[in-house]
Short mmCIF file of C-alpha atoms in Angstrom, two decimals:
data_model
loop_
_atom_site.label_atom_id
_atom_site.label_comp_id
_atom_site.label_asym_id
_atom_site.label_seq_id
_atom_site.Cartn_x
_atom_site.Cartn_y
_atom_site.Cartn_z
CA MET G 110 -15.32 10.43 -10.21
CA ASN G 111 -14.68 13.16 -7.64
CA PHE G 112 -11.04 12.32 -6.10
CA SER G 113 -11.26 15.65 -3.26
CA ILE G 114 -9.03 15.33 0.01
CA PRO G 115 -11.31 15.89 2.78
CA THR G 116 -10.51 18.99 5.00
CA ALA G 117 -8.74 17.93 8.01
CA ALA G 118 -11.17 19.57 10.07
CA VAL G 119 -13.36 16.52 9.08
CA LEU G 120 -11.05 13.78 9.32
CA THR G 121 -8.46 13.66 11.64
CA LEU G 122 -5.47 11.26 11.37
CA ILE G 123 -5.46 8.55 14.00
CA SER G 124 -1.78 6.53 14.84
CA SER G 125 -2.87 3.52 16.77
CA THR G 126 -1.87 0.65 17.97
CA ALA G 127 -1.97 -1.83 14.84
CA VAL G 128 -4.14 -5.24 15.27
CA ASN G 129 -3.52 -8.44 13.89
CA ALA G 130 -5.69 -9.53 11.31
CA GLU G 131 -7.70 -12.37 11.72
CA SER G 132 -6.96 -14.36 8.83
CA GLY G 133 -5.60 -13.25 4.99
CA THR G 134 -3.04 -13.36 2.45
CA ILE G 135 -1.39 -10.81 -0.39
CA ASN G 136 0.25 -12.17 -3.15
CA ILE G 137 2.21 -9.72 -5.16
CA GLU G 138 3.87 -11.38 -9.09
CA LEU G 139 6.25 -8.77 -10.47
CA VAL G 140 6.89 -8.82 -14.53
CA LEU G 141 10.27 -8.09 -15.00
CA SER G 142 11.82 -6.66 -18.03
CA ASP G 143 13.57 -9.47 -19.20
CA GLY G 144 10.14 -12.13 -19.36
CA THR G 145 10.80 -13.27 -16.08
CA THR G 146 8.43 -13.09 -13.47
CA GLY G 147 9.14 -12.70 -8.97
CA HIS G 148 7.13 -13.72 -6.48
CA LEU G 149 6.18 -12.54 -2.90
CA GLN G 150 3.28 -13.99 -0.56
CA PHE G 151 1.96 -12.18 2.80
CA VAL G 152 0.46 -13.98 5.35
CA ASP G 153 1.56 -12.16 8.29
CA LEU G 154 -0.66 -9.32 8.71
CA ARG G 155 -1.50 -6.33 10.49
CA GLN G 156 -3.81 -3.43 10.27
CA GLU G 157 -3.89 0.20 11.51
CA GLU G 158 -7.15 3.22 11.96
CA SER G 159 -5.83 5.36 9.46
CA TYR G 160 -8.51 7.87 9.76
CA ALA G 161 -11.63 8.81 12.05
CA ASP G 162 -14.15 11.30 12.11
CA MET G 163 -14.69 12.55 16.11
CA ASP G 164 -17.73 14.01 14.53
CA ASN G 165 -19.02 10.97 13.91
CA PRO G 166 -17.08 7.83 14.61
CA LEU G 167 -19.19 5.13 13.51
CA SER G 168 -18.96 6.59 9.91
CA ASN G 169 -15.63 4.02 9.89
CA CYS G 170 -17.92 1.50 10.64
CA ALA G 171 -18.81 1.92 6.50
CA PRO G 172 -17.12 2.56 3.28
CA PRO G 173 -14.93 3.46 1.78
CA LEU G 174 -12.33 1.76 4.47
CA ALA G 175 -10.14 4.10 5.70
CA ARG G 176 -7.25 1.40 7.26
CA ARG G 177 -3.63 0.19 6.07
CA ILE G 178 -2.83 -3.01 6.10
CA LEU G 179 1.12 -3.98 6.46
CA ALA G 180 3.24 -6.59 6.32
CA LYS G 181 6.44 -8.11 5.76
CA SER G 182 8.51 -10.98 4.05
CA TYR G 183 11.76 -12.34 3.20
CA ILE G 184 12.79 -12.52 -0.07
CA GLY G 185 15.38 -15.58 -1.18
CA SER G 186 16.97 -18.86 0.88
CA PRO G 187 18.36 -18.24 2.95
CA PRO G 188 17.04 -14.77 3.15
CA VAL G 189 19.22 -11.81 1.48
CA GLY G 190 16.70 -8.96 1.92
CA ILE G 191 13.26 -8.24 3.12
CA ALA G 192 9.87 -7.41 1.16
CA GLU G 193 7.41 -4.70 2.70
CA VAL G 194 4.31 -4.32 1.62
CA GLU G 195 1.65 -1.28 2.72
CA LEU G 196 -1.95 -1.35 1.44
CA ASP G 197 -3.72 1.95 1.94
CA PHE G 198 -7.50 2.35 1.73
CA ASN G 199 -8.69 5.81 2.51
CA PRO G 200 -11.89 7.93 2.26
CA GLU G 201 -10.85 9.27 -0.90
CA ARG G 202 -11.18 6.05 -2.18
CA LEU G 203 -7.79 6.41 -4.48
CA HIS G 204 -6.95 3.17 -1.99
CA ARG G 205 -2.85 2.26 -3.61
CA PRO G 206 -0.70 -0.46 -2.66
CA LYS G 207 3.13 0.54 -1.90
CA LEU G 208 6.19 -2.03 -1.47
CA LYS G 209 9.75 -1.97 -0.83
CA LEU G 210 12.70 -4.14 -1.65
CA VAL G 211 15.28 -3.55 0.68
CA SER G 212 18.64 -5.74 1.48
CA GLN G 213 22.45 -4.40 2.32
CA GLU G 214 23.37 -3.53 -0.94
CA MET G 215 19.75 -2.08 -2.55
CA THR G 216 16.69 -0.41 -2.03
CA SER G 217 13.85 -0.50 -4.64
CA LEU G 218 10.52 1.21 -3.89
CA ILE G 219 7.58 0.19 -5.85
CA VAL G 220 4.23 2.37 -6.32
CA VAL G 221 1.23 3.77 -8.33
CA ASN G 222 1.87 6.42 -10.49
CA LEU G 223 -0.19 9.31 -8.83
CA ARG G 224 1.26 12.50 -8.88
CA ALA G 225 -0.43 16.25 -8.40
CA GLY G 226 -1.99 16.54 -11.53
CA SER G 227 -2.94 13.07 -12.19
CA THR G 228 -6.45 12.95 -14.47
CA PRO G 229 -9.31 10.64 -13.85
CA GLU G 230 -8.17 8.50 -16.43
CA GLU G 231 -4.98 8.17 -15.24
CA ILE G 232 -5.97 7.07 -11.88
CA SER G 233 -8.60 4.49 -12.99
CA GLU G 234 -5.40 2.78 -14.67
CA TRP G 235 -4.51 1.63 -11.52
CA LEU G 236 -7.22 1.71 -9.10
CA PRO G 237 -8.54 -1.15 -7.15
CA ALA G 238 -11.01 -3.81 -9.02
CA THR G 239 -12.90 -3.83 -6.58
CA GLU G 240 -13.75 -1.45 -2.94
CA PRO G 241 -13.60 -2.96 0.36
CA ARG G 242 -16.99 -4.49 2.01
CA ARG G 243 -18.81 -5.14 5.05
CA GLU G 244 -19.91 -9.01 5.87
CA GLY G 245 -21.21 -9.53 9.77
CA PRO G 246 -18.66 -8.12 12.26
CA ASP G 247 -16.25 -7.55 9.79
CA TRP G 248 -13.97 -5.76 7.28
CA VAL G 249 -13.24 -8.22 3.99
CA ILE G 250 -11.28 -7.23 0.99
CA GLU G 251 -11.00 -9.16 -2.16
CA THR G 252 -9.56 -7.55 -4.70
CA HIS G 253 -6.58 -7.04 -7.66
CA TRP G 254 -4.43 -4.14 -8.58
CA GLY G 255 -2.72 -4.47 -12.18
CA PHE G 256 -0.27 -1.59 -12.53
CA LYS G 257 3.18 -0.40 -14.34
CA PRO G 258 5.41 1.32 -11.43
CA ALA G 259 6.46 4.76 -11.56
CA PRO G 260 9.56 5.82 -12.35
CA VAL G 261 12.13 6.13 -9.09
CA PRO G 262 14.48 8.84 -9.55
CA LYS G 263 18.30 7.78 -10.63
CA PHE G 264 20.82 8.52 -8.51
CA SER G 265 24.56 8.29 -9.47
CA GLY G 266 25.85 9.80 -6.27
CA VAL G 267 25.77 7.84 -2.89
CA PRO G 268 22.19 8.25 -1.32
CA GLY G 269 21.76 10.29 1.25
CA THR G 270 24.53 12.88 0.28
CA PRO G 271 23.89 16.62 -1.68
CA ALA G 272 25.69 15.71 -4.97
CA ALA G 273 22.84 12.76 -5.08
CA PHE G 274 20.24 15.12 -4.36
CA THR G 275 21.36 17.73 -6.11
CA GLU G 276 21.98 16.08 -9.41
CA SER G 277 18.38 14.53 -9.00
CA LEU G 278 16.80 17.73 -9.13
CA GLU G 279 18.98 19.10 -11.87
CA THR G 280 18.73 16.22 -14.15
CA GLN G 281 15.37 14.64 -13.36
CA GLU G 282 15.85 11.38 -15.11
CA LYS G 283 14.06 8.65 -14.12
CA LEU G 284 13.99 5.04 -13.79
CA GLN G 285 11.58 2.25 -13.44
CA PRO G 286 12.48 0.35 -10.22
CA SER G 287 14.68 -2.64 -10.00
CA TRP G 288 14.00 -6.52 -8.74
CA LEU G 289 16.17 -7.30 -6.09
CA ASP G 290 18.18 -10.79 -6.72
CA PRO G 291 16.72 -13.20 -4.60
CA GLU G 292 20.14 -15.22 -4.76
CA THR G 293 22.65 -12.51 -3.76
CA GLY G 294 20.51 -9.26 -2.45
CA LYS G 295 22.01 -7.40 -5.32
CA ILE G 296 20.60 -4.71 -7.37
CA SER G 297 18.95 -6.82 -10.96
CA ALA G 298 19.68 -5.83 -14.38
CA SER G 299 15.50 -6.13 -15.17
CA GLU G 300 13.15 -3.89 -13.96
CA VAL G 301 10.41 -4.01 -12.58
CA ALA G 302 7.71 -3.83 -16.21
CA HIS G 303 4.23 -4.57 -14.19
CA VAL G 304 2.99 -5.33 -10.85
CA ASP G 305 -0.09 -7.43 -9.70
CA VAL G 306 -1.09 -7.50 -6.43
CA LYS G 307 -3.95 -9.31 -5.59
CA ALA G 308 -5.31 -9.34 -1.68
CA SER G 309 -8.02 -11.31 0.04
CA ILE G 310 -8.15 -10.59 3.90
CA ARG G 311 -10.84 -10.26 6.96
CA PHE G 312 -10.47 -8.27 10.11
CA PRO G 313 -13.27 -6.93 12.90
CA ALA G 314 -14.19 -3.76 11.69
CA THR G 315 -13.70 -1.57 14.66
CA TYR G 316 -13.77 2.11 15.34
CA LEU G 317 -12.42 4.62 17.44
CA ASP G 318 -14.52 6.03 20.59
CA PRO G 319 -13.69 9.23 20.86
CA GLU G 320 -14.02 9.38 24.59
CA THR G 321 -11.11 6.50 25.47
CA PHE G 322 -9.80 6.37 21.97
CA GLU G 323 -9.31 2.62 22.21
CA PRO G 324 -10.72 0.96 19.12
CA VAL G 325 -14.27 -0.61 19.84
CA PRO G 326 -16.67 -3.30 17.50
CA CYS G 327 -18.68 -1.81 14.90
CA PRO G 328 -22.56 -2.80 14.94
CA GLU G 329 -22.63 -5.96 12.89
CA VAL G 330 -24.18 -6.00 9.26
CA ASN G 331 -26.38 -8.27 7.87
#
């Protein structure tokens, strides 16, 4: 499989207005180091254009999908934190999820292990089970990621301070990301050992008009 990245001359990064997805859910199960599981569900979804080939704008109407699916959800009842998820679908077909857990006490970033030197074999361990497809006037996403999250740097200093940054560079000590306690919002003693992300989403297929930069419906497919 070829994982080469297209040049900037071919694909232009677009920051367009987000559009509500017609329907869909993202369900995430996190298996923790103590054997318990955490569950998150996202239903208020929105999607953004991420790339557009301005020489061939209709290319966004055919696979591979080039969009970001974004959503937020509260953690705990009453809420003690926020979970933010992003599904990145891109022309390189390196489709990947990113999850961030945020509270007043902590921030935990949960991502796939993609590095500059990643081999095709390593990448294939977290690639989604299926590709998004066109169906009538819509894009349909029915897929699943299962992966061990990438280790994250350990900071013993105050985040954002020179001391913490220097320590990270010198020691390169990394840990598995932590779970957020849904009762207190504090960092849990358990690490996130494995993540399952299941997405079932449908939204209108559009492309950017090269003159107005407004989204235009794609031709329907049989």
